[in-house]
Tab-separated table of C-alpha atoms and ligand atoms in Angstrom:
chain	number	residue	atom	x	y	z
A	4	MET	CA	88.638	86.664	127.939
A	5	SER	CA	88.721	86.318	124.170
A	6	ASN	CA	91.247	87.212	121.501
A	7	CYS	CA	90.023	88.423	118.121
A	8	ALA	CA	91.956	89.168	114.931
A	9	VAL	CA	90.557	91.518	112.307
A	10	VAL	CA	92.332	90.714	109.066
A	11	GLY	CA	92.112	91.354	105.322
A	12	ILE	CA	91.123	88.511	103.029
A	13	ASN	CA	92.205	90.069	99.733
A	14	TRP	CA	94.904	92.511	98.514
A	15	GLY	CA	94.350	95.052	101.317
A	16	ASP	CA	92.163	98.178	101.530
A	17	GLU	CA	89.164	96.000	102.374
A	18	GLY	CA	88.043	98.326	105.170
A	19	LYS	CA	89.838	96.676	108.110
A	20	GLY	CA	90.275	99.971	109.974
A	21	ARG	CA	86.593	100.753	109.614
A	22	MET	CA	85.636	97.374	111.077
A	23	VAL	CA	88.182	97.610	113.930
A	24	ASP	CA	86.783	101.063	114.761
A	25	LEU	CA	83.314	99.467	114.942
A	26	ILE	CA	84.214	96.346	116.935
A	27	ALA	CA	86.973	97.875	119.156
A	28	LYS	CA	84.521	99.043	121.835
A	29	ASP	CA	83.992	95.369	122.812
A	30	TYR	CA	87.736	94.937	123.464
A	31	ASP	CA	90.136	96.326	126.065
A	32	ILE	CA	93.279	96.331	123.941
A	33	VAL	CA	93.823	96.769	120.155
A	34	ILE	CA	97.244	95.761	118.816
A	35	ARG	CA	98.882	96.353	115.443
A	36	TYR	CA	101.114	93.332	114.938
A	37	GLN	CA	102.877	93.832	111.597
A	38	GLY	CA	103.805	96.334	108.886
A	39	GLY	CA	104.704	99.983	109.031
A	40	ASN	CA	103.303	103.251	107.767
A	41	ASN	CA	102.980	101.930	104.223
A	42	ALA	CA	99.219	101.478	104.302
A	43	GLY	CA	96.395	103.615	105.546
A	44	HIS	CA	93.240	102.652	107.363
A	45	THR	CA	90.464	105.141	106.687
A	46	ILE	CA	88.040	105.767	109.505
A	47	VAL	CA	85.002	108.022	109.539
A	48	ASN	CA	83.463	108.648	112.976
A	49	GLU	CA	82.290	111.436	115.284
A	50	TYR	CA	85.781	113.016	115.277
A	51	GLY	CA	85.958	113.321	111.466
A	52	LYS	CA	87.719	111.396	108.696
A	53	PHE	CA	91.188	109.975	109.343
A	54	ALA	CA	93.757	107.855	107.510
A	55	LEU	CA	95.646	105.968	110.207
A	56	HIS	CA	99.052	104.717	109.152
A	57	LEU	CA	100.617	103.280	112.294
A	58	ILE	CA	98.307	104.103	115.180
A	59	PRO	CA	95.858	101.228	115.864
A	60	SER	CA	92.245	101.895	114.894
A	61	GLY	CA	91.086	101.525	118.512
A	62	ILE	CA	92.505	104.987	119.314
A	63	PHE	CA	89.061	106.596	118.998
A	64	SER	CA	87.398	104.268	121.503
A	65	GLU	CA	87.320	105.473	125.102
A	66	GLY	CA	88.990	103.061	127.521
A	67	VAL	CA	90.766	101.037	124.807
A	68	VAL	CA	94.545	100.646	125.123
A	69	ASN	CA	96.301	100.685	121.747
A	70	VAL	CA	99.561	98.837	121.241
A	71	LEU	CA	102.220	98.757	118.532
A	72	GLY	CA	103.719	95.287	118.811
A	73	ASN	CA	107.219	93.966	118.174
A	74	GLY	CA	106.226	92.868	114.638
A	75	VAL	CA	105.730	96.494	113.595
A	76	VAL	CA	108.388	98.713	111.982
A	77	ILE	CA	108.222	102.359	113.014
A	78	ASP	CA	109.420	105.484	111.247
A	79	LEU	CA	109.876	107.690	114.330
A	80	GLU	CA	109.377	110.921	112.401
A	81	ASP	CA	106.213	109.731	110.728
A	82	LEU	CA	104.715	108.361	113.947
A	83	CYS	CA	105.330	111.708	115.708
A	84	ARG	CA	103.564	113.461	112.823
A	85	GLU	CA	100.614	111.067	113.034
A	86	ILE	CA	100.265	111.579	116.800
A	87	ASP	CA	100.437	115.394	116.402
A	88	ASN	CA	97.811	115.307	113.666
A	89	LEU	CA	95.396	113.189	115.702
A	90	ARG	CA	95.894	115.372	118.780
A	91	ALA	CA	95.181	118.448	116.656
A	92	HIS	CA	91.785	116.863	115.930
A	93	GLY	CA	91.052	116.420	119.619
A	94	ILE	CA	92.043	112.759	119.961
A	95	ARG	CA	93.612	112.003	123.322
A	96	ILE	CA	96.908	110.115	122.994
A	97	THR	CA	98.823	109.442	126.194
A	98	PRO	CA	101.081	106.661	127.505
A	99	GLU	CA	97.890	105.272	129.086
A	100	ASN	CA	96.111	104.630	125.773
A	101	LEU	CA	99.118	104.103	123.472
A	102	LYS	CA	101.943	101.682	124.208
A	103	ILE	CA	104.856	100.966	121.889
A	104	SER	CA	106.852	97.778	122.202
A	105	GLU	CA	110.495	98.233	123.159
A	106	ARG	CA	111.031	95.398	120.680
A	107	ALA	CA	109.484	97.164	117.667
A	108	THR	CA	111.961	98.053	114.908
A	109	ILE	CA	113.035	101.583	113.890
A	110	VAL	CA	112.719	102.574	110.211
A	111	PHE	CA	115.554	105.066	109.557
A	112	PRO	CA	115.707	107.690	106.779
A	113	PHE	CA	118.279	105.491	105.001
A	114	HIS	CA	115.701	102.686	104.757
A	115	ARG	CA	113.324	105.058	102.950
A	116	ALA	CA	116.164	106.172	100.654
A	117	LEU	CA	117.128	102.587	99.846
A	118	ASP	CA	113.557	101.821	98.786
A	119	GLY	CA	113.708	104.645	96.237
A	120	LEU	CA	117.212	103.734	95.047
A	121	GLU	CA	116.231	100.109	94.427
A	122	GLU	CA	112.972	100.989	92.636
A	123	ALA	CA	114.941	103.414	90.431
A	124	ARG	CA	117.474	100.659	89.638
A	125	LEU	CA	114.660	98.263	88.699
A	126	LYS	CA	113.059	100.834	86.353
A	127	ASP	CA	110.084	99.184	84.571
A	128	GLN	CA	110.611	95.984	86.603
A	129	LYS	CA	109.848	97.847	89.832
A	130	TYR	CA	107.731	96.314	92.616
A	131	GLY	CA	105.492	99.337	93.098
A	132	SER	CA	106.871	100.047	96.564
A	133	THR	CA	105.241	102.735	98.703
A	134	LEU	CA	108.806	104.025	99.314
A	135	ARG	CA	108.453	104.019	103.100
A	136	GLY	CA	111.520	101.821	103.631
A	137	ILE	CA	109.522	98.754	104.631
A	138	ALA	CA	111.270	96.096	102.501
A	139	PRO	CA	114.773	97.392	103.378
A	140	VAL	CA	114.033	97.488	107.109
A	141	TYR	CA	112.440	94.014	107.304
A	142	SER	CA	115.314	92.490	105.326
A	143	ASP	CA	117.797	94.214	107.649
A	144	LYS	CA	115.874	92.858	110.647
A	145	TYR	CA	116.392	89.302	109.404
A	146	GLN	CA	120.081	90.110	108.929
A	147	LYS	CA	120.005	91.237	112.582
A	148	LYS	CA	121.139	94.727	111.604
A	149	THR	CA	118.319	96.950	112.880
A	150	VAL	CA	117.666	98.958	116.026
A	151	MET	CA	114.802	98.296	118.437
A	152	LEU	CA	112.863	101.237	119.838
A	153	GLY	CA	113.878	100.236	123.366
A	154	GLU	CA	117.490	101.104	122.506
A	155	LEU	CA	116.440	104.776	122.485
A	156	LEU	CA	116.518	104.505	126.287
A	157	TYR	CA	120.268	103.753	126.342
A	158	PRO	CA	122.146	106.480	124.385
A	159	GLU	CA	125.648	105.019	124.679
A	160	HIS	CA	124.494	101.597	123.560
A	161	LEU	CA	122.460	103.161	120.717
A	162	LYS	CA	125.469	105.144	119.477
A	163	ALA	CA	127.732	102.088	119.300
A	164	HIS	CA	125.068	99.853	117.729
A	165	LEU	CA	124.007	102.425	115.133
A	166	ALA	CA	127.649	103.146	114.254
A	167	SER	CA	128.253	99.503	113.398
A	168	ILE	CA	125.019	99.260	111.370
A	169	LEU	CA	125.779	102.475	109.459
A	170	GLU	CA	129.295	101.358	108.601
A	171	TRP	CA	127.772	98.338	106.822
A	172	LYS	CA	124.758	100.172	105.380
A	173	ASN	CA	126.865	102.955	103.881
A	174	LEU	CA	128.871	100.389	101.925
A	175	ILE	CA	125.652	99.475	100.133
A	176	ILE	CA	124.306	103.010	99.827
A	177	HIS	CA	127.559	104.382	98.455
A	178	ASN	CA	129.260	101.476	96.669
A	179	VAL	CA	126.188	99.755	95.197
A	180	TYR	CA	123.891	102.704	94.517
A	181	GLY	CA	126.436	105.539	94.315
A	182	ALA	CA	124.465	107.648	96.778
A	183	GLU	CA	125.679	109.908	99.579
A	184	PRO	CA	126.563	107.975	102.795
A	185	TYR	CA	124.579	108.741	105.972
A	186	LYS	CA	126.329	110.391	108.938
A	187	LEU	CA	126.129	108.884	112.414
A	188	GLU	CA	125.635	112.284	114.104
A	189	ASP	CA	122.679	113.077	111.805
A	190	MET	CA	121.010	109.767	112.584
A	191	LEU	CA	121.583	110.182	116.322
A	192	ALA	CA	120.125	113.710	116.162
A	193	TRP	CA	117.105	112.303	114.278
A	194	CYS	CA	116.673	109.639	116.990
A	195	GLU	CA	116.886	112.304	119.687
A	196	GLU	CA	114.423	114.670	117.998
A	197	PHE	CA	111.700	112.116	117.259
A	198	GLY	CA	112.604	109.180	119.511
A	199	GLY	CA	112.709	111.573	122.451
A	200	LYS	CA	109.015	112.316	121.970
A	201	LEU	CA	108.174	108.609	121.806
A	202	ARG	CA	110.162	107.457	124.848
A	203	PRO	CA	107.223	107.907	127.274
A	204	PHE	CA	105.167	105.441	125.213
A	205	LEU	CA	107.746	102.639	125.330
A	206	CYS	CA	106.575	99.568	127.172
A	207	ASP	CA	107.572	96.013	127.970
A	208	VAL	CA	104.618	94.846	125.863
A	209	PRO	CA	104.989	91.052	126.363
A	210	LYS	CA	104.835	91.590	130.141
A	211	TYR	CA	101.935	94.028	129.809
A	212	LEU	CA	99.964	91.600	127.624
A	213	TYR	CA	100.757	88.590	129.800
A	214	GLU	CA	99.286	90.408	132.780
A	215	ALA	CA	96.344	91.706	130.737
A	216	GLU	CA	95.484	88.176	129.591
A	217	ARG	CA	95.686	86.867	133.152
A	218	ALA	CA	93.387	89.673	134.233
A	219	GLY	CA	90.832	88.458	131.657
A	220	LYS	CA	91.138	91.400	129.252
A	221	ASN	CA	89.722	91.069	125.736
A	222	ILE	CA	92.393	91.603	123.114
A	223	MET	CA	92.040	92.484	119.430
A	224	PHE	CA	94.745	92.167	116.786
A	225	GLU	CA	94.606	94.517	113.825
A	226	ALA	CA	96.250	93.501	110.550
A	227	GLN	CA	97.715	96.141	108.310
A	228	LEU	CA	97.474	94.325	104.955
A	229	GLY	CA	95.444	91.550	103.331
A	230	ALA	CA	96.221	87.827	103.028
A	231	LEU	CA	97.351	88.197	99.416
A	232	ARG	CA	100.128	90.557	100.549
A	233	ASP	CA	101.441	88.131	103.149
A	234	ILE	CA	105.156	87.421	102.613
A	235	ASP	CA	104.619	83.619	102.661
A	236	PHE	CA	101.138	83.125	101.239
A	237	GLY	CA	100.574	86.216	99.090
A	238	ILE	CA	101.432	87.028	95.482
A	239	PHE	CA	105.178	86.943	96.189
A	240	PRO	CA	107.237	89.007	95.358
A	241	TYR	CA	104.443	91.587	95.017
A	242	THR	CA	103.699	91.168	98.687
A	243	SER	CA	104.605	93.204	101.688
A	244	SER	CA	107.675	92.161	103.649
A	245	SER	CA	105.889	90.922	106.771
A	246	SER	CA	103.325	88.306	107.817
A	247	SER	CA	99.882	89.857	107.607
A	248	ILE	CA	97.977	86.679	108.444
A	249	ALA	CA	96.158	85.965	111.703
A	250	GLY	CA	98.570	83.087	112.408
A	251	TYR	CA	101.295	85.672	113.081
A	252	ALA	CA	99.093	87.979	115.173
A	253	CYS	CA	100.105	86.660	118.615
A	254	VAL	CA	103.820	86.614	117.700
A	255	GLY	CA	103.869	90.121	116.219
A	256	ALA	CA	101.776	91.483	119.072
A	257	GLY	CA	104.021	90.134	121.844
A	258	MET	CA	102.014	87.210	123.251
A	259	PRO	CA	103.467	84.305	121.263
A	260	GLY	CA	102.162	81.595	123.605
A	261	SER	CA	98.544	82.646	123.102
A	262	HIS	CA	96.013	81.959	120.390
A	263	VAL	CA	93.276	83.727	118.485
A	264	ASP	CA	89.695	82.680	119.348
A	265	ARG	CA	87.865	84.638	116.670
A	266	THR	CA	89.091	85.818	113.260
A	267	VAL	CA	86.989	88.364	111.385
A	268	GLY	CA	88.025	88.326	107.719
A	269	ILE	CA	87.262	91.532	105.850
A	270	VAL	CA	86.132	91.005	102.249
A	271	LYS	CA	85.328	93.837	99.875
A	272	ALA	CA	82.218	93.329	97.689
A	273	TYR	CA	84.477	93.766	94.619
A	274	SER	CA	88.255	93.582	94.124
A	275	THR	CA	90.929	96.255	94.348
A	276	CYS	CA	94.695	96.059	94.244
A	277	VAL	CA	97.405	98.706	94.514
A	278	GLY	CA	100.741	98.477	92.717
A	279	GLU	CA	102.281	95.863	90.468
A	280	GLY	CA	101.723	92.095	90.268
A	281	PRO	CA	99.100	89.665	88.971
A	282	PHE	CA	95.472	90.715	89.412
A	283	THR	CA	93.563	88.151	87.394
A	284	ALA	CA	90.055	89.595	87.162
A	285	GLU	CA	91.093	93.182	86.428
A	286	TRP	CA	88.760	95.633	84.690
A	287	PHE	CA	90.056	98.365	82.398
A	288	GLY	CA	88.602	101.395	80.609
A	289	GLU	CA	85.290	103.021	81.401
A	290	GLU	CA	83.957	100.089	83.420
A	291	ALA	CA	87.000	100.293	85.740
A	292	GLU	CA	86.930	104.083	85.920
A	293	ASN	CA	83.264	104.090	87.001
A	294	LEU	CA	83.819	101.555	89.784
A	295	ARG	CA	86.992	103.355	90.942
A	296	GLU	CA	85.101	106.635	91.175
A	297	LYS	CA	82.034	105.108	92.854
A	298	GLY	CA	84.173	103.326	95.446
A	299	GLY	CA	86.687	106.181	95.920
A	300	GLU	CA	89.458	103.700	95.178
A	301	TYR	CA	92.565	105.798	95.704
A	302	GLY	CA	95.297	104.787	98.202
A	303	ALA	CA	94.872	106.312	101.691
A	304	SER	CA	98.661	106.690	102.152
A	305	THR	CA	99.805	107.423	98.618
A	306	GLY	CA	96.715	108.667	96.717
A	307	ARG	CA	97.536	106.104	93.981
A	308	PRO	CA	94.529	104.958	91.886
A	309	ARG	CA	93.711	101.361	92.825
A	310	ARG	CA	93.269	98.679	90.157
A	311	VAL	CA	89.690	97.370	90.286
A	312	GLY	CA	87.653	94.352	89.183
A	313	PRO	CA	84.796	92.056	90.181
A	314	ILE	CA	85.053	89.988	93.347
A	315	ASP	CA	87.515	87.152	92.785
A	316	LEU	CA	86.106	84.086	94.530
A	317	VAL	CA	89.201	81.959	93.910
A	318	ALA	CA	91.386	84.510	95.698
A	319	THR	CA	88.754	85.191	98.370
A	320	ARG	CA	88.257	81.522	99.255
A	321	TYR	CA	92.051	81.149	99.497
A	322	GLY	CA	92.277	84.259	101.686
A	323	VAL	CA	89.560	82.922	104.013
A	324	GLN	CA	91.455	79.635	104.324
A	325	MET	CA	94.884	81.209	104.910
A	326	GLN	CA	93.460	83.516	107.558
A	327	GLY	CA	91.464	80.749	109.229
A	328	ALA	CA	88.551	83.209	109.227
A	329	THR	CA	85.735	82.217	111.563
A	330	GLU	CA	83.439	84.905	110.109
A	331	VAL	CA	83.432	87.429	107.297
A	332	ALA	CA	82.574	91.135	107.265
A	333	LEU	CA	81.592	92.175	103.736
A	334	THR	CA	82.362	95.838	103.048
A	335	LYS	CA	81.362	98.438	100.443
A	336	LEU	CA	78.252	96.591	99.289
A	337	ASP	CA	76.610	100.010	98.744
A	338	VAL	CA	79.124	100.691	95.950
A	339	LEU	CA	77.579	97.853	93.904
A	340	SER	CA	74.075	99.382	93.878
A	341	ASP	CA	72.836	100.375	90.424
A	342	TYR	CA	74.216	97.512	88.368
A	343	ASP	CA	71.697	95.439	86.369
A	344	GLU	CA	74.047	92.533	86.755
A	345	ILE	CA	77.068	92.068	89.014
A	346	GLU	CA	80.053	90.263	87.599
A	347	VAL	CA	81.904	87.698	89.737
A	348	CYS	CA	85.054	85.708	88.991
A	349	THR	CA	84.244	82.104	89.934
A	350	ALA	CA	87.311	80.226	88.648
A	351	TYR	CA	90.421	80.635	86.478
A	352	THR	CA	91.488	78.944	83.286
A	353	LEU	CA	95.099	77.841	83.176
A	354	ASN	CA	96.450	76.163	80.024
A	355	CYS	CA	92.844	75.663	78.822
A	356	LYS	CA	91.902	73.887	82.081
A	357	LYS	CA	89.514	75.293	84.653
A	358	ILE	CA	90.962	75.628	88.176
A	359	ASP	CA	89.376	76.882	91.386
A	360	THR	CA	92.377	76.941	93.709
A	361	PHE	CA	94.756	79.882	94.003
A	362	PRO	CA	98.132	79.111	92.390
A	363	THR	CA	101.603	80.582	93.015
A	364	THR	CA	102.602	83.726	91.158
A	365	ALA	CA	104.386	81.954	88.282
A	366	LEU	CA	101.109	80.273	87.281
A	367	LEU	CA	98.883	83.159	88.340
A	368	ASN	CA	100.410	85.270	85.596
A	369	GLU	CA	99.009	82.784	83.054
A	370	CYS	CA	95.513	82.554	84.552
A	371	LYS	CA	92.430	84.061	82.916
A	372	PRO	CA	89.234	84.755	84.849
A	373	VAL	CA	86.045	82.706	84.429
A	374	LEU	CA	83.242	85.226	84.870
A	375	GLU	CA	79.582	84.843	85.757
A	376	THR	CA	76.921	87.392	86.557
A	377	VAL	CA	74.342	87.585	89.313
A	378	LYS	CA	71.334	89.882	89.459
A	379	GLY	CA	71.987	93.410	90.765
A	380	TRP	CA	69.718	95.952	92.482
A	381	HIS	CA	68.919	99.595	91.891
A	382	THR	CA	68.039	100.675	95.430
A	383	ASP	CA	70.362	102.866	97.515
A	384	ILE	CA	71.280	100.573	100.429
A	385	SER	CA	73.507	103.016	102.308
A	386	LYS	CA	70.741	103.746	104.842
A	387	CYS	CA	69.940	100.071	105.505
A	388	ARG	CA	70.617	99.046	109.105
A	389	LYS	CA	68.656	95.787	109.370
A	390	LYS	CA	68.699	92.636	107.270
A	391	LYS	CA	65.048	93.144	106.305
A	392	ASP	CA	65.932	96.590	104.822
A	393	LEU	CA	68.228	95.048	102.192
A	394	PRO	CA	66.760	94.253	98.754
A	395	LYS	CA	66.323	90.566	97.889
A	396	GLU	CA	69.039	90.738	95.199
A	397	ALA	CA	71.570	92.105	97.713
A	398	LEU	CA	70.696	89.291	100.143
A	399	ASP	CA	71.044	86.783	97.299
A	400	TYR	CA	74.483	88.223	96.444
A	401	ILE	CA	75.552	87.898	100.102
A	402	LYS	CA	74.311	84.277	100.236
A	403	TYR	CA	76.097	83.511	96.951
A	404	LEU	CA	79.408	84.869	98.315
A	405	GLU	CA	78.923	83.078	101.619
A	406	ASN	CA	78.546	79.727	99.846
A	407	ALA	CA	81.455	80.410	97.515
A	408	CYS	CA	83.938	81.415	100.222
A	409	GLU	CA	82.686	78.789	102.681
A	410	CYS	CA	82.439	81.176	105.611
A	411	LYS	CA	79.512	82.885	107.340
A	412	ILE	CA	79.092	86.598	106.563
A	413	LYS	CA	78.247	88.247	109.895
A	414	TYR	CA	78.506	91.951	109.012
A	415	VAL	CA	77.672	93.879	105.850
A	416	SER	CA	79.037	97.392	105.644
A	417	VAL	CA	77.042	99.851	103.508
A	418	GLY	CA	78.968	103.087	104.046
A	419	PRO	CA	82.221	104.426	105.487
A	420	GLU	CA	80.615	105.783	108.665
A	421	ARG	CA	80.866	103.732	111.858
A	422	GLU	CA	77.118	103.034	112.079
A	423	ALA	CA	76.606	102.245	108.383
A	424	TYR	CA	76.388	98.479	108.684
A	425	VAL	CA	73.968	95.574	108.971
A	426	LYS	CA	74.590	92.712	111.395
A	427	LEU	CA	73.319	89.442	109.928
B	524	GDP	P1	91.869	99.313	105.185
B	524	GDP	O1	93.301	99.638	104.934
B	524	GDP	O2	91.562	97.862	105.007
B	524	GDP	O3	91.396	99.834	106.502
B	524	GDP	O4	91.007	100.045	104.054
B	524	GDP	P2	91.198	101.533	103.472
B	524	GDP	O5	90.946	102.511	104.520
B	524	GDP	O6	92.480	101.633	102.726
B	524	GDP	O7	90.077	101.559	102.362
B	524	GDP	C1	88.731	101.401	102.654
B	524	GDP	C2	87.976	102.629	102.134
B	524	GDP	O8	86.602	102.320	102.003
B	524	GDP	C3	88.019	103.818	103.058
B	524	GDP	O9	87.994	104.997	102.306
B	524	GDP	C4	86.751	103.674	103.892
B	524	GDP	O10	86.259	104.910	104.408
B	524	GDP	C5	85.829	103.139	102.855
B	524	GDP	N1	84.778	102.249	103.336
B	524	GDP	C6	84.876	101.261	104.266
B	524	GDP	N2	83.723	100.576	104.334
B	524	GDP	C7	82.885	101.131	103.430
B	524	GDP	C8	81.558	100.838	102.986
B	524	GDP	O11	80.907	99.910	103.450
B	524	GDP	N3	81.037	101.630	101.993
B	524	GDP	C9	81.729	102.653	101.428
B	524	GDP	N4	81.138	103.355	100.473
B	524	GDP	N5	82.979	102.957	101.815
B	524	GDP	C10	83.551	102.204	102.797
């Protein structure tokens, strides 16, 4: 039995889904342990191209059981849509291969609305929210004013609980934001329409996982966002509202007494970042546009253009440390083909002093990148499948990154397709 976490080292969109899809066949269970439908994991395999928002990336692997843990927040309507869409593409989704924790939290339509109302209030100070209700629902959870999916099984209890939550929530919606209050009967009808379809998937996940562990099953945890979006260790407040780090994986999955044996940290060969907040080594203009186009850097959930730049080794080393990564998978190396020289950010300057540790956001805003270049290559590497196929300069770049982030690079991904990778 071994537990493995696949996590992002940077700002997200590193290619976690693609790596889970590749590695999942070695595991019996794949669990999403945090976040909601606010990010997308793009996967290209024999079934086609998919952007998974909530469903774990093990859904394509025969015999793998996929789990949405208690740390996840679920928009019932959106999850139903995602299941329907996958089924329409021939993917089998049944209560045997998808289990949803009774302890996962419901994202209601009023959470989505509150996201939009708050961003509108903030105007040019906005956080760059994906408007899926994630920050409102996580903050409500910590106020103990949310509904668990398991409550869908007990209609009378649900009605009373939701009524008390709505009474409070409508005070904010109406009195603070001046918006239309939400009606209890509408929310109950919404729960019935979409929650009804999800009821068969509900499961006592902690019990299921306890038994699975005792039976020697191999379990994988799939993170939704990168280390720099973690609520505690990321670029707060431009983070997500949950813990994306591997340290939270067992808690958010539903096996809090367990531990992670192996942590695969996904690092992109260059940097990207969606939304607002400090992004020290950012490129602008034509240079940025070219990289964005080459890498297809547009959000999988929102279609938003991603900010781009060279790999940031200060942030990457920090991400590796915060995740406790035992190995790194380097993705999108093919995108860097055709540069004479590849730029890397090796340190920051802060108040005219050079620093190589990742500071908190207040200082990060003042940091400037220290840039170096390493030799590039002009060969198309997307067909490389063995280490010996890679050009010397690409191998040198990998070695350079490995030394800088102090962690062994075990996989190099050279294309979006499942088989487009080199194992080192
Ligand atoms: P995730 O949220 O971390 O799973 O990442 P996203 O799906 O948001 O973004 C990764 C994007 O890069 C997707 O469009 C993938 O299909 C694509 N991708 C992943 N690995 C590679 C790679 O090695 N090369 C190229 N060219 N594209 C890749």
